[in-house]
Structures are given as C-alpha cells and as structure tokens.
Short mmCIF file of C-alpha atoms in Angstrom, two decimals:
data_model
loop_
_atom_site.label_atom_id
_atom_site.label_comp_id
_atom_site.label_asym_id
_atom_site.label_seq_id
_atom_site.Cartn_x
_atom_site.Cartn_y
_atom_site.Cartn_z
CA MET T 1 -0.04 0.11 -0.01
CA ALA T 2 2.73 2.23 0.75
CA ALA T 3 4.36 1.81 -2.67
CA VAL T 4 0.75 2.52 -4.12
CA GLY T 5 0.76 5.87 -2.21
CA SER T 6 4.11 6.74 -3.43
CA LEU T 7 3.34 6.03 -7.17
CA SER T 8 0.16 8.22 -6.84
CA SER T 9 2.04 11.18 -4.99
CA ASP T 10 4.79 10.90 -7.88
CA LEU T 11 2.13 10.95 -10.75
CA GLN T 12 0.56 14.09 -8.89
CA GLU T 13 4.01 15.86 -8.43
CA TRP T 14 4.97 15.03 -11.99
CA ASP T 15 1.79 16.39 -13.53
CA ALA T 16 1.79 19.63 -11.33
CA GLN T 17 5.46 20.74 -11.33
CA HIS T 18 7.74 18.63 -13.91
CA ALA T 19 5.87 17.58 -17.22
CA ALA T 20 5.15 20.98 -18.77
CA VAL T 21 8.69 22.28 -18.03
CA PHE T 22 10.37 19.13 -19.26
CA ALA T 23 8.19 18.99 -22.59
CA ALA T 24 9.39 22.57 -23.45
CA SER T 25 13.06 21.76 -23.20
CA GLU T 26 15.24 20.89 -26.33
CA TRP T 27 17.79 18.51 -26.78
CA ARG T 28 20.53 17.52 -29.03
CA LEU T 29 23.45 15.07 -29.46
CA GLU T 30 27.04 15.99 -30.20
CA VAL T 31 29.20 13.12 -31.25
CA GLU T 32 32.98 13.27 -32.00
CA GLY T 33 33.94 12.81 -35.56
CA HIS T 34 30.22 13.78 -36.60
CA SER T 35 30.16 17.14 -38.04
CA ASP T 36 26.27 17.68 -37.48
CA SER T 37 24.50 17.44 -34.08
CA VAL T 38 21.53 14.87 -33.74
CA PRO T 39 18.17 16.24 -32.63
CA LEU T 40 16.43 14.29 -29.96
CA LEU T 41 12.68 14.23 -30.64
CA PRO T 42 9.76 14.42 -28.19
CA HIS T 43 7.60 11.32 -27.69
CA THR T 44 4.73 11.63 -25.35
CA PHE T 45 3.00 8.44 -23.99
CA LYS T 46 0.14 7.54 -21.44
CA SER T 47 0.92 6.40 -18.05
CA LYS T 48 -0.13 2.95 -17.19
CA ARG T 49 -1.18 4.58 -13.67
CA VAL T 50 -3.94 7.03 -12.93
CA ALA T 51 -3.21 9.74 -10.64
CA VAL T 52 -6.84 10.18 -9.36
CA PRO T 53 -8.90 7.00 -8.98
CA ALA T 54 -12.27 7.74 -10.67
CA ALA T 55 -15.10 8.06 -8.15
CA ALA T 56 -18.42 6.34 -8.50
CA SER T 57 -21.23 8.35 -9.15
CA GLY T 58 -24.88 7.37 -9.25
CA PRO T 59 -27.78 9.08 -11.06
CA ALA T 60 -28.29 12.53 -10.62
CA ALA T 61 -31.34 13.77 -8.53
CA GLY T 62 -33.96 15.86 -10.24
CA SER T 63 -32.64 14.56 -13.69
CA PRO T 64 -34.77 15.62 -16.73
CA HIS T 65 -35.57 11.94 -17.13
CA ASP T 66 -37.11 11.48 -13.91
CA HIS T 67 -39.14 14.67 -14.52
CA SER T 68 -40.72 13.70 -17.66
CA ALA T 69 -41.20 10.06 -16.01
CA THR T 70 -43.16 11.78 -13.13
CA THR T 71 -45.23 14.21 -15.53
CA HIS T 72 -46.00 11.38 -17.70
CA THR T 73 -47.04 8.88 -14.85
CA THR T 74 -49.72 11.66 -13.39
CA THR T 75 -51.42 12.40 -16.82
CA SER T 76 -51.86 8.75 -17.88
CA ASN T 77 -54.65 5.96 -16.80
CA THR T 78 -54.12 3.34 -14.53
CA HIS T 79 -52.73 0.62 -17.15
CA THR T 80 -50.89 2.92 -19.24
CA THR T 81 -49.41 4.49 -16.24
CA THR T 82 -47.73 1.05 -14.87
CA HIS T 83 -46.61 -0.06 -18.59
CA THR T 84 -44.90 3.36 -19.21
CA THR T 85 -43.58 4.07 -15.88
CA THR T 86 -41.71 0.55 -16.10
CA HIS T 87 -40.37 1.23 -19.61
CA THR T 88 -39.24 4.75 -18.67
CA ILE T 89 -37.65 3.67 -15.41
CA THR T 90 -35.77 0.70 -17.61
CA SER T 91 -34.54 3.22 -20.12
CA ASN T 92 -33.53 5.70 -17.61
CA THR T 93 -31.54 3.05 -15.81
CA THR T 94 -29.80 1.90 -18.81
CA HIS T 95 -29.17 5.35 -20.17
CA THR T 96 -27.94 6.39 -16.81
CA THR T 97 -25.66 3.32 -16.26
CA THR T 98 -24.08 4.07 -20.00
CA SER T 99 -23.78 7.66 -19.04
CA ASN T 100 -21.94 6.87 -15.73
CA THR T 101 -19.72 4.59 -17.47
CA ASN T 102 -18.74 6.84 -20.32
CA SER T 103 -18.30 9.66 -17.65
CA SER T 104 -16.02 7.33 -15.50
CA SER T 105 -13.80 6.30 -18.55
CA SER T 106 -13.63 10.21 -19.26
CA ARG T 107 -12.37 11.11 -15.87
CA ARG T 108 -9.95 8.20 -15.81
CA ARG T 109 -8.53 9.30 -19.18
CA GLY T 110 -8.62 12.99 -17.72
CA ALA T 111 -6.65 11.67 -14.66
CA GLN T 112 -4.16 9.46 -16.42
CA SER T 113 -0.83 11.28 -16.73
CA ARG T 114 1.09 11.64 -19.99
CA LEU T 115 4.86 10.86 -19.80
CA GLN T 116 7.41 12.59 -21.87
CA GLU T 117 10.71 11.57 -23.26
CA PHE T 118 13.18 12.62 -25.76
CA ARG T 119 14.59 10.27 -28.14
CA ALA T 120 16.89 9.82 -31.22
CA ASP T 121 16.95 6.36 -32.95
CA LYS T 122 19.42 4.58 -35.35
CA LEU T 123 22.53 5.98 -34.29
CA LEU T 124 24.55 3.13 -35.53
CA PRO T 125 23.75 3.30 -39.27
CA LEU T 126 23.88 7.22 -38.80
CA LEU T 127 27.13 7.41 -37.22
CA PHE T 128 28.85 4.72 -39.52
CA PRO T 129 27.20 5.35 -43.07
CA ALA T 130 30.56 3.76 -44.43
CA LEU T 131 29.97 0.19 -42.70
CA LYS T 132 31.42 -2.14 -45.24
CA SER T 133 29.00 -4.61 -46.76
CA ALA T 134 30.07 -8.37 -46.52
CA PRO T 135 33.29 -9.19 -48.49
CA LEU T 136 33.21 -11.19 -51.42
CA LEU T 137 33.90 -14.41 -49.81
CA ASP T 138 31.14 -14.19 -47.41
CA GLN T 139 28.57 -12.78 -49.48
CA HIS T 140 27.00 -16.00 -50.35
CA LYS T 141 26.74 -17.17 -46.76
CA VAL T 142 25.27 -14.02 -45.76
CA ALA T 143 22.65 -14.10 -48.64
CA HIS T 144 21.43 -17.57 -47.45
CA SER T 145 21.15 -16.35 -43.83
CA LYS T 146 17.68 -15.23 -44.26
CA GLY T 147 18.21 -11.85 -43.17
CA ALA T 148 19.75 -12.99 -39.88
CA LEU T 149 22.98 -11.03 -40.77
CA TRP T 150 23.61 -7.65 -41.62
CA ARG T 151 27.31 -6.24 -41.46
CA PRO T 152 30.56 -7.22 -40.20
CA VAL T 153 31.79 -6.01 -36.83
CA VAL T 154 34.28 -3.66 -38.26
CA PRO T 155 37.09 -2.26 -35.69
CA GLU T 156 35.70 1.48 -36.16
CA LEU T 157 32.81 0.11 -33.95
CA ARG T 158 35.27 -0.61 -31.14
CA ARG T 159 36.76 2.80 -31.09
CA ALA T 160 35.51 5.29 -28.42
CA ARG T 161 33.79 8.44 -29.49
CA GLY T 162 33.10 11.28 -27.08
CA MET T 163 29.32 12.26 -26.68
CA ILE T 164 27.86 15.28 -25.34
CA LEU T 165 24.15 16.06 -24.65
CA VAL T 166 23.01 19.56 -25.05
CA ALA T 167 19.89 20.79 -23.42
CA LYS T 168 18.21 24.18 -23.66
CA ASP T 169 15.64 24.91 -20.79
CA GLY T 170 12.26 26.15 -22.22
CA ALA T 171 11.42 28.37 -19.22
CA THR T 172 14.73 30.21 -18.65
CA GLY T 173 16.80 29.46 -22.03
CA ALA T 174 19.70 28.14 -19.97
CA GLU T 175 21.82 25.85 -21.85
CA SER T 176 23.41 22.81 -20.13
CA ARG T 177 26.13 20.21 -21.48
CA LEU T 178 25.96 16.76 -20.40
CA ASP T 179 29.03 14.85 -20.97
CA LEU T 180 28.73 11.26 -21.49
CA GLY T 181 32.03 10.06 -21.64
CA ARG T 182 33.69 8.19 -24.59
CA VAL T 183 31.45 5.50 -25.72
CA VAL T 184 32.08 2.46 -27.67
CA PHE T 185 29.52 0.60 -30.01
CA ALA T 186 30.98 -2.88 -29.89
CA ARG T 187 32.91 -4.60 -27.00
CA GLU T 188 34.57 -7.73 -26.00
CA ARG T 189 34.45 -8.79 -22.18
CA ILE T 190 35.05 -11.73 -19.73
CA VAL T 191 32.08 -13.18 -17.92
CA PRO T 192 31.83 -15.82 -15.38
CA ALA T 193 30.36 -19.04 -16.99
CA GLY T 194 31.27 -21.98 -14.87
CA GLY T 195 32.50 -23.93 -17.78
CA GLU T 196 32.74 -24.34 -21.30
CA GLY T 197 29.35 -25.64 -22.09
CA ARG T 198 27.67 -23.08 -20.13
CA CYS T 199 30.13 -20.42 -21.77
CA MET T 200 28.91 -21.34 -25.21
CA TYR T 201 25.16 -22.19 -24.72
CA ASP T 202 24.10 -19.62 -21.68
CA GLN T 203 26.46 -17.10 -22.34
CA LYS T 204 26.89 -17.37 -26.20
CA GLY T 205 30.79 -16.65 -25.50
CA VAL T 206 33.58 -18.41 -26.68
CA TRP T 207 35.86 -20.50 -24.11
CA GLN T 208 39.44 -19.23 -24.11
CA ALA T 209 42.71 -21.08 -23.55
CA ASP T 210 42.93 -19.47 -20.10
CA ASN T 211 39.78 -20.95 -18.99
CA THR T 212 37.55 -17.80 -19.31
CA CYS T 213 34.73 -17.07 -21.17
CA GLY T 214 34.88 -14.08 -23.69
CA VAL T 215 31.62 -12.81 -25.03
CA HIS T 216 30.96 -10.26 -27.84
CA GLU T 217 28.31 -7.41 -27.66
CA TYR T 218 27.08 -4.50 -29.51
CA LEU T 219 25.58 -1.10 -28.10
CA TRP T 220 21.62 -1.57 -28.42
CA ALA T 221 20.57 1.58 -26.58
CA LEU T 222 21.79 4.66 -24.37
CA CYS T 223 19.40 5.88 -21.65
CA ILE T 224 20.14 8.69 -19.25
CA LYS T 225 17.62 10.30 -16.33
CA VAL T 226 18.20 13.87 -15.76
CA SER T 227 17.13 16.48 -12.93
CA ARG T 228 16.65 20.20 -13.53
CA ASP T 229 17.73 22.77 -10.97
CA PRO T 230 14.49 24.80 -10.78
CA ALA T 231 16.57 28.16 -9.35
CA THR T 232 18.93 28.11 -12.70
CA GLY T 233 16.88 25.82 -15.08
CA ARG T 234 20.06 23.78 -15.99
CA TYR T 235 19.88 19.95 -16.39
CA ALA T 236 22.37 17.51 -14.73
CA ALA T 237 22.83 13.63 -14.81
CA ASP T 238 20.94 12.02 -11.88
CA THR T 239 22.87 9.18 -10.19
CA GLU T 240 20.93 9.43 -6.66
CA LEU T 241 18.02 7.39 -7.99
CA GLY T 242 19.19 3.78 -8.52
CA GLY T 243 22.89 4.57 -8.08
CA GLY T 244 23.84 5.30 -11.54
CA PRO T 245 22.72 7.74 -14.50
CA GLY T 246 20.89 4.94 -16.30
CA CYS T 247 17.20 4.45 -16.39
CA SER T 248 16.48 1.14 -15.13
CA ASP T 249 17.87 -1.93 -13.34
CA GLU T 250 17.69 -3.89 -16.44
CA SER T 251 21.02 -2.15 -17.38
CA GLY T 252 22.15 -2.04 -14.06
CA TRP T 253 21.33 1.77 -13.93
CA GLU T 254 24.31 2.26 -16.33
CA LEU T 255 23.89 4.46 -19.57
CA GLY T 256 24.43 1.51 -22.10
CA HIS T 257 22.27 -1.36 -22.70
CA TRP T 258 24.13 -3.97 -24.63
CA ARG T 259 23.02 -7.03 -26.64
CA ARG T 260 24.86 -10.22 -27.08
CA LEU T 261 26.36 -11.50 -30.30
CA ASP T 262 26.35 -15.05 -30.97
CA PRO T 263 29.59 -16.17 -32.56
CA ARG T 264 28.47 -19.75 -33.47
CA ASN T 265 25.50 -18.46 -35.62
CA GLY T 266 26.96 -15.03 -36.77
CA ARG T 267 30.52 -15.58 -37.69
CA VAL T 268 31.59 -16.05 -41.35
CA ASN T 269 35.12 -17.15 -42.34
CA GLY T 270 36.35 -15.73 -39.17
CA ARG T 271 34.50 -12.54 -39.15
CA LEU T 272 31.74 -11.84 -36.50
CA TYR T 273 28.53 -10.20 -38.07
CA LEU T 274 25.94 -7.94 -36.56
CA PRO T 275 22.25 -9.22 -36.62
CA SER T 276 19.78 -7.91 -38.94
CA ALA T 277 18.28 -6.18 -35.79
CA ALA T 278 21.25 -3.84 -35.38
CA ARG T 279 19.99 -1.76 -38.30
CA ASN T 280 17.59 -0.13 -35.56
CA ALA T 281 20.51 0.42 -32.85
CA THR T 282 21.54 2.58 -31.16
CA THR T 283 18.76 4.39 -29.41
CA ILE T 284 19.50 7.36 -27.05
CA THR T 285 16.79 8.61 -24.75
CA VAL T 286 16.65 11.28 -22.09
CA LYS T 287 14.19 10.92 -19.33
CA HIS T 288 13.38 13.08 -16.31
CA THR T 289 14.38 11.59 -13.03
CA ARG T 290 10.77 12.36 -11.53
CA ASP T 291 9.11 10.43 -14.27
CA PRO T 292 6.76 8.04 -12.73
CA SER T 293 7.90 5.18 -14.91
CA VAL T 294 11.57 5.49 -13.73
CA ARG T 295 10.48 5.91 -10.31
CA GLU T 296 8.19 2.77 -10.27
CA ARG T 297 11.13 0.85 -11.42
CA ASP T 298 13.19 2.06 -8.57
CA ILE T 299 10.39 0.90 -6.20
CA MET T 300 10.10 -2.45 -7.69
CA ARG T 301 14.04 -2.95 -7.52
CA ARG T 302 13.94 -1.96 -3.53
CA THR T 303 10.71 -3.94 -2.62
CA ALA T 304 11.20 -6.88 -4.55
CA PRO T 305 14.69 -7.19 -6.19
CA ASN T 306 14.20 -10.85 -7.25
CA MET T 307 10.47 -10.82 -8.49
CA GLU T 308 11.39 -12.09 -11.91
CA HIS T 309 13.04 -15.25 -10.20
CA GLN T 310 10.35 -15.71 -7.79
CA ILE T 311 7.74 -15.59 -10.54
CA LEU T 312 9.77 -18.07 -12.59
CA PHE T 313 10.04 -20.49 -9.48
CA HIS T 314 6.30 -20.09 -8.85
CA ALA T 315 5.36 -20.83 -12.73
CA LEU T 316 7.63 -23.84 -12.35
CA GLY T 317 6.51 -25.06 -9.16
CA MET T 318 2.78 -24.79 -10.48
CA ALA T 319 3.90 -26.75 -13.76
CA MET T 320 5.50 -29.64 -11.69
CA CYS T 321 2.12 -29.94 -9.73
CA PHE T 322 0.43 -30.03 -12.88
CA LEU T 323 2.79 -32.59 -14.32
CA GLY T 324 2.65 -34.76 -11.04
CA ALA T 325 -1.29 -34.75 -11.02
CA VAL T 326 -1.34 -35.62 -14.88
CA VAL T 327 0.97 -38.49 -14.14
CA LEU T 328 -1.11 -39.80 -11.17
CA LEU T 329 -4.36 -39.69 -13.01
CA SER T 330 -2.55 -41.50 -16.12
CA VAL T 331 -1.29 -44.21 -13.65
CA GLY T 332 -4.48 -44.62 -11.82
CA ALA T 333 -6.58 -44.98 -15.14
CA PHE T 334 -4.22 -47.71 -16.24
CA ALA T 335 -4.06 -49.68 -12.99
CA ALA T 336 -7.52 -49.30 -11.74
CA PRO T 337 -9.02 -51.92 -13.75
CA LYS T 338 -6.46 -54.51 -12.52
CA LEU T 339 -6.65 -53.39 -8.82
CA LEU T 340 -10.57 -53.89 -9.09
CA ARG T 341 -10.36 -57.38 -10.53
CA ARG T 342 -7.74 -58.77 -8.04
CA LEU T 343 -9.88 -57.16 -5.30
CA GLY T 344 -13.23 -59.03 -6.62
CA LEU T 345 -11.15 -62.25 -6.86
CA TRP T 346 -10.01 -61.92 -3.27
CA ARG T 347 -13.49 -61.03 -2.08
CA GLY T 348 -14.64 -64.21 -4.09
CA GLU T 349 -12.17 -66.53 -2.51
CA ALA T 350 -12.80 -65.07 1.07
CA GLY T 351 -16.57 -66.06 0.47
CA ARG T 352 -15.86 -69.27 -0.53
CA LYS T 353 -13.72 -70.16 2.46
CA LYS T 354 -16.69 -68.73 4.86
CA GLY T 355 -19.00 -70.96 2.97
CA ARG T 356 -16.83 -74.17 3.67
CA ARG T 357 -16.55 -73.07 7.09
CA TYR T 358 -20.34 -73.14 7.75
CA GLY T 359 -21.05 -76.02 5.79
CA GLY T 360 -22.10 -74.27 2.73
CA LYS T 361 -21.00 -75.45 -1.00
CA ASP T 362 -18.80 -73.84 -3.11
CA SER T 363 -20.17 -72.75 -6.51
CA ASP T 364 -17.22 -74.77 -8.00
CA ASP T 365 -18.47 -78.06 -6.39
CA GLU T 366 -19.81 -80.53 -8.76
CA MET T 367 -23.47 -81.32 -8.79
CA HIS T 368 -24.53 -84.99 -7.91
#
C-alpha cells in the first residue's frame, strides 16, 4: 500500500511541477567525428497508472428523465401508467448506467498522466554510414542467412567516441552540456560462466585457452535520466536514483544497454557479424528523474529485487504440480481395472472359504 501511495504522489508531482517544463526543453546530441548534431525528438505516451482514481457516481437527482417520467405517470390512466413507468425507468436506468460508464472513462482518461521523453533512433547506421558490406568470400553465406546477418563488426565500432548532450531549457533559456564520456558501439569482455558448455550455450561466448569465457556485445541503447535545478533551469545527470545515471535496473542503472552476439551463428569465415536487428540500434533516450515510470522501476527494485526469479520459480512449481497430477491420473487410469479385478477375486475367495467353514457348498463343487 505504501508503494501505491508513493506512485500516486509521484504522478501528481509529475503533472503539477515537472511535465510541462520538461516538455518545453530541447535536446540534441554532439558526437565526436560527426559534423552535425543529432536532434532528440519529443515522444509523449500515456502512463499505465492513474493519478486520481475515478469516483463512482450514481444517477443525478432531479434529472430531466426523472421529471418527464413523473409528469407522464400523472397524466395517464392506470394501465398505461404502470406500463409507461416501467418502460421509462428501464430506459432511464440503462441510459444512466451508460452515462456513468462513459463519464467514469472520461474522468479516468483525464486523470491519466502523460509521460514525456526525448529520443533519437538508429544512431549506429547514422554515425557509421560507411559500414562495409560483406566481403566477396562471405556474400554467399550472408545471402543464405535469411536476413539474420547484416554487417561485419568493423574495428571502427570498437573505437571510443566522445558524446555530449546539449539541453536548452524552455522556461529560462539556460543551456546545459552533459558529458556522456567516451562511448564504444562494440566490445568484448570476460564474464563468469562455470564451464565451457555454459559459456557456449548460456552466455553465447567463446571458451578461451586461459579457461575464461569471452563474449562479444554491441550497443543497443543509451538512456540517461536527468534532474533540473528550478533556480537556474540547468539539467544534470541524476545518479541518486538507482545509484547510476541509467533509466532502469535492466542495465544495472548504467547508460548503456548491450546485446550479446552469438559467434556460433554470427561468424562467417572468421568474421563476426551484426544481426539484422542492429539496423535499429543505437537508441538514445533522455528521461526526467521524476518520471513516474522511472521511479516505479526503482520502487520495484527496492521492494522486490528478485521478483522475476520468484515468478519463474512459482511458475515452475505450478507446472510440476500439474505434471504430477497428470502422471498420477494416468497411472490410476491404467492401474484401476487390474486392482478392481484383483479385489473382486480376493472377495470371491474369501466368500468361498467362509461358506466351507459353515457347511455350505462352493459354486465350483460338482452337482450330484
């Protein structure tokens, strides 16, 4: 309940203090070696949460429908009065219910917050227009990869480039420059794997001679959350929420979100290739630190840090219970007839023994 209240207050604070000011700002990206700056376009989307819950409302007293129903009932005879009153009440009830539903939906839409972010897409093909196509020796295999492979990983992708975000505040006109540091678009690093098999199949890596697991990754997205100083109108990267400048715990609250390359399926003649999905990389996004969606991720990180694992374990437990029930029912269906036959034979043998004890004859005795 405390988390729900916190989310509601965050939505109200966002709508009242930050949404309009942040939407009026302008953002662009300056990249080392690229002559023109890259503009970040605003994107608005509805929040999944509602700031003010829609209140239930009943039919209004003294409505025109009630007045007309009363007048019509007074001026009619007894039979007509009963029929018309019933019809009028039913019609009014249906109309009132529909009106209440529509007004409730309207109030809900009115109370729903609109979130704002600034984003630029497809930085990878924009900043590297001279990405070399597949060499002649590779073109046949790349053509028969059914579109899974796109371009080889060239050394330029591993060279760091300086990036600076430039913001212009709409309210004060103040300009801010946020240094993102030197960014690479492809990298190789060592990750813990626990064996060659896990390295190849779980981590999509290469088991090296020194018993380490090396993986190749490319930069899929950059996301930074910022805070604004209301006195000066300047923006700065926020590292207080989550412990880093990133936007979610999926990337460890770091700026970069990386995707793994599979050397088993993405290597041709010793050259590693980017997948076709890399045509949409790399996306850079700017979010406000008071954005309710960002704060909700932080609340989930603090209140339920292992929720994904708990959901997975719960699903596995339910699946095992269901599988056990199916197995028991199957075994019972096959074993029940034999058990019943054996039980019937045992009861028959017990009856024959009891008959002999009290001087009776068995059904199997011969008739003389």
